[in-house]
PDB file of C-alpha atoms in Angstrom:
ATOM      1  CA  MET A 287      11.152   5.055  -9.340  1.00 96.00           C
ATOM      2  CA  ILE A 288       8.181   3.906  -7.272  1.00 98.00           C
ATOM      3  CA  TYR A 289       8.556   1.990  -4.233  1.00 98.00           C
ATOM      4  CA  LEU A 290       5.788  -0.322  -2.723  1.00 98.00           C
ATOM      5  CA  LEU A 291       5.952  -1.082   1.019  1.00 98.00           C
ATOM      6  CA  CYS A 292       3.785  -3.599   2.710  1.00 98.00           C
ATOM      7  CA  ASN A 293       2.502  -2.632   6.099  1.00 97.00           C
ATOM      8  CA  GLY A 294       4.066  -4.135   9.199  1.00 95.00           C
ATOM      9  CA  ILE A 295       2.564  -7.136  10.635  1.00 94.00           C
ATOM     10  CA  ASP A 296      -0.519  -6.467  12.833  1.00 93.00           C
ATOM     11  CA  ASP A 297      -2.570  -8.220  15.458  1.00 90.00           C
ATOM     12  CA  ARG A 298      -2.813 -11.682  13.977  1.00 87.00           C
ATOM     13  CA  ARG A 299      -6.111 -12.430  16.261  1.00 89.00           C
ATOM     14  CA  PHE A 300      -8.076 -10.183  13.931  1.00 90.00           C
ATOM     15  CA  MET A 301      -9.016 -10.597  10.269  1.00 88.00           C
ATOM     16  CA  GLY A 302      -7.439  -8.503   7.696  1.00 85.00           C
ATOM     17  CA  GLY A 303      -9.423  -6.180   5.424  1.00 91.00           C
ATOM     18  CA  TRP A 304     -10.306  -2.745   6.387  1.00 94.00           C
ATOM     19  CA  ASN A 305      -9.870  -3.272  10.181  1.00 91.00           C
ATOM     20  CA  ASN A 306      -8.177  -0.613  12.145  1.00 89.00           C
ATOM     21  CA  VAL A 307      -5.656  -2.855  14.146  1.00 93.00           C
ATOM     22  CA  SER A 308      -2.497  -1.624  15.000  1.00 95.00           C
ATOM     23  CA  ILE A 309       0.867  -2.962  13.915  1.00 96.00           C
ATOM     24  CA  THR A 310       2.747  -4.978  16.695  1.00 96.00           C
ATOM     25  CA  THR A 311       6.083  -4.551  18.130  1.00 96.00           C
ATOM     26  CA  THR A 312       7.362  -6.906  15.649  1.00 95.00           C
ATOM     27  CA  GLY A 313       5.788  -5.143  13.032  1.00 96.00           C
ATOM     28  CA  VAL A 314       7.544  -1.833  13.980  1.00 97.00           C
ATOM     29  CA  LYS A 315      10.986  -3.531  14.142  1.00 96.00           C
ATOM     30  CA  GLN A 316      10.072  -5.042  10.488  1.00 96.00           C
ATOM     31  CA  ILE A 317       9.606  -1.590   9.145  1.00 97.00           C
ATOM     32  CA  ARG A 318      12.608  -0.299  10.966  1.00 97.00           C
ATOM     33  CA  ASP A 319      14.641  -2.992   9.199  1.00 96.00           C
ATOM     34  CA  THR A 320      13.295  -2.063   5.851  1.00 97.00           C
ATOM     35  CA  ILE A 321      13.845   1.611   6.585  1.00 97.00           C
ATOM     36  CA  GLN A 322      17.694   0.698   7.434  1.00 96.00           C
ATOM     37  CA  PHE A 323      17.747  -1.306   4.013  1.00 96.00           C
ATOM     38  CA  MET A 324      16.470   1.531   2.040  1.00 97.00           C
ATOM     39  CA  LYS A 325      18.963   4.224   3.682  1.00 97.00           C
ATOM     40  CA  LYS A 326      21.614   1.685   3.194  1.00 95.00           C
ATOM     41  CA  HIS A 327      21.025   1.503  -0.533  1.00 95.00           C
ATOM     42  CA  LYS A 328      20.154   5.332  -0.809  1.00 97.00           C
ATOM     43  CA  ILE A 329      16.730   4.806  -1.714  1.00 97.00           C
ATOM     44  CA  THR A 330      15.138   8.177  -1.657  1.00 97.00           C
ATOM     45  CA  PHE A 331      11.579   9.636  -2.789  1.00 98.00           C
ATOM     46  CA  ARG A 332       9.952  13.129  -2.681  1.00 97.00           C
ATOM     47  CA  ARG A 333       6.457  11.912  -1.541  1.00 97.00           C
ATOM     48  CA  ILE A 334       4.515   9.126   0.297  1.00 98.00           C
ATOM     49  CA  TYR A 335       1.047   7.947  -0.591  1.00 98.00           C
ATOM     50  CA  SER A 336      -0.479   5.760   2.081  1.00 98.00           C
ATOM     51  CA  SER A 337      -3.651   3.735   2.444  1.00 98.00           C
ATOM     52  CA  ASP A 338      -5.643   5.186   5.317  1.00 98.00           C
ATOM     53  CA  ILE A 339      -6.138   2.067   7.253  1.00 97.00           C
ATOM     54  CA  LEU A 340      -4.444   2.127  10.688  1.00 97.00           C
ATOM     55  CA  ARG A 341      -1.621  -0.481  10.242  1.00 97.00           C
ATOM     56  CA  THR A 342      -0.601   1.318   6.929  1.00 98.00           C
ATOM     57  CA  LYS A 343      -0.769   4.739   8.454  1.00 98.00           C
ATOM     58  CA  GLU A 344       1.431   3.809  11.348  1.00 98.00           C
ATOM     59  CA  THR A 345       3.899   2.307   8.810  1.00 98.00           C
ATOM     60  CA  ALA A 346       3.862   5.289   6.717  1.00 98.00           C
ATOM     61  CA  ARG A 347       4.618   7.641   9.863  1.00 98.00           C
ATOM     62  CA  LEU A 348       7.626   5.578  10.794  1.00 98.00           C
ATOM     63  CA  VAL A 349       9.115   6.019   7.318  1.00 98.00           C
ATOM     64  CA  SER A 350       7.919   9.872   7.136  1.00 98.00           C
ATOM     65  CA  ASN A 351       9.639  10.367  10.590  1.00 98.00           C
ATOM     66  CA  ALA A 352      12.712   8.764   9.270  1.00 98.00           C
ATOM     67  CA  TYR A 353      13.142  10.410   5.829  1.00 98.00           C
ATOM     68  CA  GLY A 354      11.095  13.837   6.575  1.00 97.00           C
ATOM     69  CA  VAL A 355       8.778  13.163   3.908  1.00 97.00           C
ATOM     70  CA  PRO A 356       5.070  14.047   3.847  1.00 97.00           C
ATOM     71  CA  ILE A 357       2.205  11.584   3.612  1.00 98.00           C
ATOM     72  CA  GLN A 358      -0.880  11.960   1.536  1.00 98.00           C
ATOM     73  CA  TRP A 359      -3.637   9.384   2.655  1.00 98.00           C
ATOM     74  CA  ASP A 360      -5.294   7.746  -0.312  1.00 98.00           C
ATOM     75  CA  GLU A 361      -8.285   5.391   0.468  1.00 97.00           C
ATOM     76  CA  ARG A 362      -7.776   3.952  -3.162  1.00 97.00           C
ATOM     77  CA  LEU A 363      -4.825   1.948  -1.750  1.00 98.00           C
ATOM     78  CA  ARG A 364      -6.736   0.019   0.849  1.00 97.00           C
ATOM     79  CA  GLY A 365      -6.870  -3.784   0.584  1.00 96.00           C
ATOM     80  CA  LEU A 366      -9.621  -6.201   0.313  1.00 95.00           C
ATOM     81  CA  ASP A 367     -12.890  -4.852   1.813  1.00 97.00           C
ATOM     82  CA  LYS A 368     -14.222  -7.744   3.742  1.00 95.00           C
ATOM     83  CA  GLY A 369     -17.326  -6.063   4.603  1.00 96.00           C
ATOM     84  CA  LEU A 370     -19.081  -7.333   7.675  1.00 96.00           C
ATOM     85  CA  ILE A 371     -16.047  -9.230   8.523  1.00 94.00           C
ATOM     86  CA  ASN A 372     -13.778  -6.083   8.995  1.00 94.00           C
ATOM     87  CA  GLY A 373     -12.679  -5.631  12.387  1.00 91.00           C
ATOM     88  CA  LEU A 374     -13.903  -9.158  13.685  1.00 93.00           C
ATOM     89  CA  THR A 375     -11.325 -11.630  15.411  1.00 92.00           C
ATOM     90  CA  ILE A 376     -10.663 -14.858  13.891  1.00 90.00           C
ATOM     91  CA  LYS A 377     -12.720 -16.506  16.412  1.00 93.00           C
ATOM     92  CA  GLN A 378     -15.570 -14.166  15.693  1.00 94.00           C
ATOM     93  CA  THR A 379     -15.320 -15.072  11.953  1.00 92.00           C
ATOM     94  CA  LYS A 380     -15.089 -18.659  12.355  1.00 92.00           C
ATOM     95  CA  ASN A 381     -18.344 -18.588  14.391  1.00 94.00           C
ATOM     96  CA  GLN A 382     -20.182 -16.022  12.346  1.00 94.00           C
ATOM     97  CA  PHE A 383     -18.817 -16.574   8.726  1.00 93.00           C
ATOM     98  CA  PRO A 384     -17.249 -20.084   8.677  1.00 89.00           C
ATOM     99  CA  GLN A 385     -17.455 -20.295   4.885  1.00 87.00           C
ATOM    100  CA  TYR A 386     -15.046 -17.319   5.025  1.00 85.00           C
ATOM    101  CA  TYR A 387     -12.656 -18.728   7.560  1.00 79.00           C
ATOM    102  CA  ASN A 388      -9.438 -20.102   6.494  1.00 71.00           C
ATOM    103  CA  LYS A 389     -10.597 -20.950   3.349  1.00 69.00           C
ATOM    104  CA  ILE A 390      -9.692 -20.301  -0.222  1.00 76.00           C
ATOM    105  CA  ILE A 391     -12.811 -18.658  -1.658  1.00 80.00           C
ATOM    106  CA  PRO A 392     -13.613 -18.495  -5.218  1.00 86.00           C
ATOM    107  CA  PHE A 393     -12.116 -15.260  -6.940  1.00 88.00           C
ATOM    108  CA  ASP A 394     -15.496 -13.777  -7.489  1.00 91.00           C
ATOM    109  CA  MET A 395     -17.118 -14.263  -4.156  1.00 91.00           C
ATOM    110  CA  ARG A 396     -17.729 -11.326  -2.433  1.00 94.00           C
ATOM    111  CA  TYR A 397     -17.522 -10.884   1.389  1.00 94.00           C
ATOM    112  CA  PRO A 398     -20.688 -10.216   2.998  1.00 95.00           C
ATOM    113  CA  GLU A 399     -21.321  -6.475   2.060  1.00 96.00           C
ATOM    114  CA  GLY A 400     -17.771  -6.319   0.891  1.00 96.00           C
ATOM    115  CA  GLU A 401     -15.404  -7.012  -2.355  1.00 96.00           C
ATOM    116  CA  SER A 402     -14.155 -10.273  -4.065  1.00 95.00           C
ATOM    117  CA  LEU A 403     -10.620 -10.580  -5.283  1.00 93.00           C
ATOM    118  CA  LEU A 404     -12.105  -9.742  -8.713  1.00 94.00           C
ATOM    119  CA  ASP A 405     -13.532  -6.416  -7.375  1.00 96.00           C
ATOM    120  CA  LEU A 406     -10.260  -5.476  -5.724  1.00 96.00           C
ATOM    121  CA  TYR A 407      -8.204  -6.570  -8.818  1.00 95.00           C
ATOM    122  CA  LYS A 408     -10.352  -3.845 -10.892  1.00 95.00           C
ATOM    123  CA  ARG A 409     -10.010  -1.317  -8.183  1.00 96.00           C
ATOM    124  CA  GLN A 410      -6.311  -1.769  -8.152  1.00 96.00           C
ATOM    125  CA  LYS A 411      -5.925  -1.833 -11.946  1.00 95.00           C
ATOM    126  CA  GLU A 412      -7.074   1.648 -11.977  1.00 96.00           C
ATOM    127  CA  VAL A 413      -4.597   2.518  -9.141  1.00 97.00           C
ATOM    128  CA  LEU A 414      -1.816   0.641 -11.220  1.00 97.00           C
ATOM    129  CA  ASP A 415      -2.625   2.967 -14.137  1.00 96.00           C
ATOM    130  CA  TRP A 416      -2.172   5.897 -11.958  1.00 97.00           C
ATOM    131  CA  LEU A 417       1.198   4.708 -10.349  1.00 97.00           C
ATOM    132  CA  LEU A 418       2.527   4.189 -13.952  1.00 96.00           C
ATOM    133  CA  SER A 419       1.922   7.970 -14.608  1.00 96.00           C
ATOM    134  CA  ILE A 420       3.700   9.556 -11.528  1.00 95.00           C
ATOM    135  CA  ASP A 421       7.388   8.913 -10.320  1.00 93.00           C
ATOM    136  CA  ASP A 422       9.655   9.244  -7.354  1.00 96.00           C
ATOM    137  CA  ALA A 423       7.141   8.036  -4.607  1.00 98.00           C
ATOM    138  CA  LEU A 424       6.819   5.543  -1.770  1.00 98.00           C
ATOM    139  CA  ILE A 425       3.458   3.815  -1.833  1.00 98.00           C
ATOM    140  CA  VAL A 426       2.453   2.101   1.618  1.00 98.00           C
ATOM    141  CA  THR A 427      -0.272  -0.517   1.196  1.00 98.00           C
ATOM    142  CA  HIS A 428      -1.363  -3.956   1.993  1.00 97.00           C
ATOM    143  CA  ARG A 429      -0.291  -7.286   0.570  1.00 94.00           C
ATOM    144  CA  ARG A 430      -3.001  -7.940  -1.839  1.00 94.00           C
ATOM    145  CA  PRO A 431      -2.720  -4.668  -3.639  1.00 97.00           C
ATOM    146  CA  ILE A 432       0.721  -5.301  -4.365  1.00 97.00           C
ATOM    147  CA  ASN A 433       0.037  -8.707  -5.390  1.00 96.00           C
ATOM    148  CA  MET A 434      -2.581  -7.030  -7.848  1.00 96.00           C
ATOM    149  CA  TYR A 435       0.083  -4.753  -9.217  1.00 97.00           C
ATOM    150  CA  TYR A 436       2.323  -7.988 -10.068  1.00 96.00           C
ATOM    151  CA  TYR A 437      -0.634  -9.609 -11.867  1.00 95.00           C
ATOM    152  CA  GLY A 438      -1.239  -6.365 -13.810  1.00 94.00           C
ATOM    153  CA  LEU A 439       2.321  -6.171 -14.992  1.00 94.00           C
ATOM    154  CA  ILE A 440       3.411  -9.365 -15.423  1.00 90.00           C
ATOM    155  CA  GLY A 441       0.240 -10.364 -17.167  1.00 84.00           C
ATOM    156  CA  THR A 442      -0.294 -13.826 -15.605  1.00 82.00           C
ATOM    157  CA  GLU A 443      -3.460 -15.481 -14.763  1.00 82.00           C
ATOM    158  CA  ILE A 444      -4.952 -14.257 -11.438  1.00 84.00           C
ATOM    159  CA  SER A 445      -5.089 -16.591  -8.484  1.00 81.00           C
ATOM    160  CA  THR A 446      -6.362 -16.609  -5.046  1.00 79.00           C
ATOM    161  CA  ASP A 447      -2.919 -17.590  -3.690  1.00 79.00           C
ATOM    162  CA  PRO A 448      -1.585 -14.519  -1.678  1.00 77.00           C
ATOM    163  CA  THR A 449       1.854 -15.811  -1.276  1.00 81.00           C
ATOM    164  CA  LYS A 450       2.376 -16.101  -5.117  1.00 86.00           C
ATOM    165  CA  PHE A 451       4.633 -13.156  -5.361  1.00 91.00           C
ATOM    166  CA  GLU A 452       6.192 -13.401  -1.926  1.00 90.00           C
ATOM    167  CA  VAL A 453       4.575 -10.012  -0.723  1.00 95.00           C
ATOM    168  CA  THR A 454       5.179 -10.480   2.925  1.00 94.00           C
ATOM    169  CA  ARG A 455       4.933  -7.991   5.806  1.00 95.00           C
ATOM    170  CA  ALA A 456       7.067  -4.920   5.515  1.00 96.00           C
ATOM    171  CA  SER A 457       8.562  -6.214   2.483  1.00 97.00           C
ATOM    172  CA  LEU A 458       9.793  -3.528  -0.113  1.00 97.00           C
ATOM    173  CA  HIS A 459       9.153  -3.606  -4.036  1.00 97.00           C
ATOM    174  CA  GLU A 460      10.519  -1.543  -6.913  1.00 97.00           C
ATOM    175  CA  LEU A 461       8.196  -0.545  -9.633  1.00 97.00           C
ATOM    176  CA  ASP A 462       9.995   1.230 -12.655  1.00 97.00           C
ATOM    177  CA  PRO A 463       6.834   2.922 -14.463  1.00 95.00           C
ATOM    178  CA  LYS A 464       8.752   3.730 -17.648  1.00 94.00           C
ATOM    179  CA  GLN A 465       9.773  -0.069 -18.287  1.00 95.00           C
ATOM    180  CA  LYS A 466       6.520  -1.266 -16.393  1.00 95.00           C
ATOM    181  CA  ILE A 467       8.651  -3.728 -14.446  1.00 95.00           C
ATOM    182  CA  ILE A 468       8.137  -4.840 -10.781  1.00 96.00           C
ATOM    183  CA  ARG A 469      10.233  -6.734  -8.426  1.00 96.00           C
ATOM    184  CA  LYS A 470      10.724  -7.624  -4.828  1.00 96.00           C
ATOM    185  CA  ILE A 471      13.928  -6.178  -3.393  1.00 96.00           C
ATOM    186  CA  TYR A 472      13.769  -6.724   0.128  1.00 96.00           C
ATOM    187  CA  ASP A 473      12.102  -8.862   2.835  1.00 93.00           C
ATOM    188  CA  PRO A 474      13.060  -8.174   6.658  1.00 88.00           C
ATOM    189  CA  LYS A 475      11.776 -11.737   7.504  1.00 79.00           C
ATOM    190  CA  ARG A 476      14.698 -13.218   5.459  1.00 77.00           C
ATOM    191  CA  GLN A 477      16.927 -10.352   6.043  1.00 64.00           C
ATOM    192  CA  ASN A 478      18.046 -10.668   2.336  1.00 54.00           C
ATOM    193  CA  GLU A 479      18.873  -8.067  -0.258  1.00 56.00           C
ATOM    194  CA  ARG A 480      18.190  -8.271  -3.685  1.00 56.00           C
ATOM    195  CA  TYR A 481      18.908  -4.690  -4.533  1.00 55.00           C
ATOM    196  CA  LYS A 482      20.737  -3.948  -7.877  1.00 51.00           C
TER     197      LYS A 482
END
């Protein structure tokens, strides 16, 4: 079984993408709650693969420390490359790139010197093919890549709505590589359990 873990919440004053912003104390608590859920349900894995962006690295380290499982950093697991917007605050983005601030942009519109959602989908489709060839691992990544795995497995039309599959911060998803089925099993925000 493959488990997909979305990073804990980071400083929301910054844009997402490839920024190196730490998870907050709330993000740490979210991940600890998810770890508690995983231990309660005896979810295990032999290795952790994580995006090399700071918030996912911090998330992966919390899990690694709790499980004693090594981490392998993998830049393929990065989220959407927002190019010149990476690392900017919301305020800076609003001033410098207003067309990208708080708007749903077309699926094929690239961020300045970055990717479009279509680029991300194509990149994550290759990652999904790899995920279906491995087993017994935890993947620590971002919200949009997990969304792209849902699109790739369910086969629905891709949309710009990042909330479509309820991929929330620190949520845990189960991917069965043999049956090619994906489902959300835990959301620390709701403290709900959907396992088995």
